[in-house]
XYZ file of C-alpha atoms in Angstrom:
145
model
C 50.709 19.438 22.046
C 47.877 19.244 19.573
C 48.820 17.590 16.317
C 48.147 19.815 13.310
C 45.453 18.578 10.977
C 46.728 16.789 7.912
C 45.171 17.711 4.604
C 44.004 14.692 2.609
C 42.347 14.353 -0.754
C 40.333 11.426 -2.027
C 40.033 10.532 -5.698
C 37.059 8.251 -6.216
C 35.558 7.390 -9.543
C 32.563 5.122 -10.103
C 33.658 1.586 -10.885
C 36.742 1.684 -8.652
C 36.884 -0.711 -5.728
C 38.745 1.718 -3.467
C 39.523 5.425 -3.627
C 43.076 6.674 -3.982
C 43.925 8.560 -0.791
C 46.714 11.145 -0.784
C 48.039 12.448 2.539
C 50.209 15.559 2.625
C 52.676 14.456 5.319
C 55.200 17.058 4.136
C 52.925 19.842 5.390
C 52.557 18.095 8.757
C 56.339 17.736 9.061
C 56.856 21.414 8.163
C 54.317 22.509 10.794
C 55.924 20.311 13.443
C 59.336 21.771 12.574
C 57.947 25.312 12.798
C 56.338 24.508 16.159
C 59.724 23.357 17.522
C 61.348 26.524 16.152
C 58.664 28.729 17.733
C 59.247 27.033 21.091
C 62.992 27.675 20.854
C 62.482 31.331 19.867
C 60.052 31.893 22.757
C 62.318 30.191 25.292
C 65.544 31.877 24.191
C 64.048 35.363 23.896
C 62.082 35.549 27.141
C 65.096 37.181 28.911
C 65.489 39.692 26.055
C 61.841 40.737 26.413
C 62.174 41.068 30.199
C 65.273 43.278 29.766
C 63.706 45.384 26.995
C 60.657 46.085 29.170
C 62.891 46.680 32.211
C 61.002 44.039 34.181
C 64.067 42.352 35.720
C 62.715 42.937 39.231
C 59.209 41.775 38.369
C 59.375 39.072 35.695
C 56.114 37.381 34.799
C 56.951 33.734 34.196
C 54.002 31.542 33.313
C 53.382 28.484 31.252
C 52.921 29.236 27.582
C 51.237 27.124 24.940
C 51.894 27.861 21.276
C 49.304 26.502 18.855
C 49.714 26.366 15.095
C 46.159 26.109 13.817
C 44.200 25.991 10.599
C 41.262 27.273 12.650
C 42.681 30.807 12.840
C 42.754 32.960 9.703
C 44.817 35.947 10.892
C 48.571 35.965 11.502
C 48.906 35.313 15.242
C 47.547 36.461 18.584
C 48.321 36.131 22.262
C 45.483 35.209 24.568
C 44.643 34.399 28.158
C 47.462 36.625 29.336
C 45.565 38.117 32.268
C 47.004 40.839 34.456
C 49.923 40.526 36.821
C 50.119 36.767 36.379
C 46.466 36.085 37.254
C 46.169 33.492 34.506
C 48.498 30.537 34.830
C 48.557 29.464 31.186
C 49.017 31.920 28.362
C 48.752 31.020 24.711
C 49.903 32.165 21.327
C 47.886 31.026 18.324
C 49.598 31.142 14.936
C 47.750 30.616 11.668
C 49.043 27.441 10.006
C 48.521 29.022 6.586
C 50.567 32.058 7.619
C 53.262 29.907 9.229
C 53.720 27.827 6.089
C 53.831 30.848 3.780
C 56.126 32.897 6.086
C 58.420 30.339 7.766
C 61.130 32.925 8.464
C 58.867 35.312 10.388
C 60.148 34.400 13.840
C 59.880 37.973 15.078
C 56.125 37.414 15.168
C 56.684 35.050 18.112
C 58.752 37.711 19.928
C 55.975 40.263 19.289
C 53.291 37.928 20.691
C 55.534 36.896 23.614
C 55.772 40.583 24.523
C 51.984 40.664 24.904
C 52.174 37.588 27.149
C 54.888 39.142 29.335
C 53.031 42.454 29.589
C 49.828 40.670 30.557
C 47.523 43.643 30.078
C 43.947 43.105 31.285
C 42.565 44.575 28.070
C 43.733 45.786 24.698
C 43.466 49.528 25.295
C 44.909 51.708 24.023
C 45.591 49.424 21.084
C 48.212 51.720 19.544
C 50.278 51.554 22.732
C 49.900 47.807 23.321
C 50.864 47.010 19.713
C 53.495 49.736 19.619
C 55.374 48.323 22.610
C 55.305 44.804 21.142
C 56.531 46.168 17.796
C 59.283 48.128 19.555
C 60.517 45.009 21.359
C 60.507 43.104 18.091
C 61.955 45.676 15.696
C 64.387 47.558 17.941
C 65.521 44.833 20.325
C 65.157 41.448 18.634
C 65.345 42.158 14.865
C 68.444 44.319 15.187
C 70.223 41.377 16.864
C 69.281 39.080 14.022
């Protein structure tokens, strides 16, 4: 698992021998905690997604990597899903900024996991692809919470 970047600030004034370095380890700890929570949500809710999509006879189990990244500015996205299990490793990328400001949005992981399970070869029609993922989240997972 990639370690999230740690924000650091340096205060250096002329005449000082060494700069004062401040490391925000609290942010790192929060991101690591969120990453563990995301893993648990994805693992526990895989069967719910399979049932909601009525894929019990054709489940698509593949390795999944969840990345919490400062390099992504959106909310989250699922990638490398492939079609019919063609791609072995799927990924979900979650914006670190979003994760820190919305730590209780765990339904976002269920939504993105739905995309991984569906494994569509492309994103068309977008309204249907997103609508199904929203339906799994809002009418299957959120109502249980």
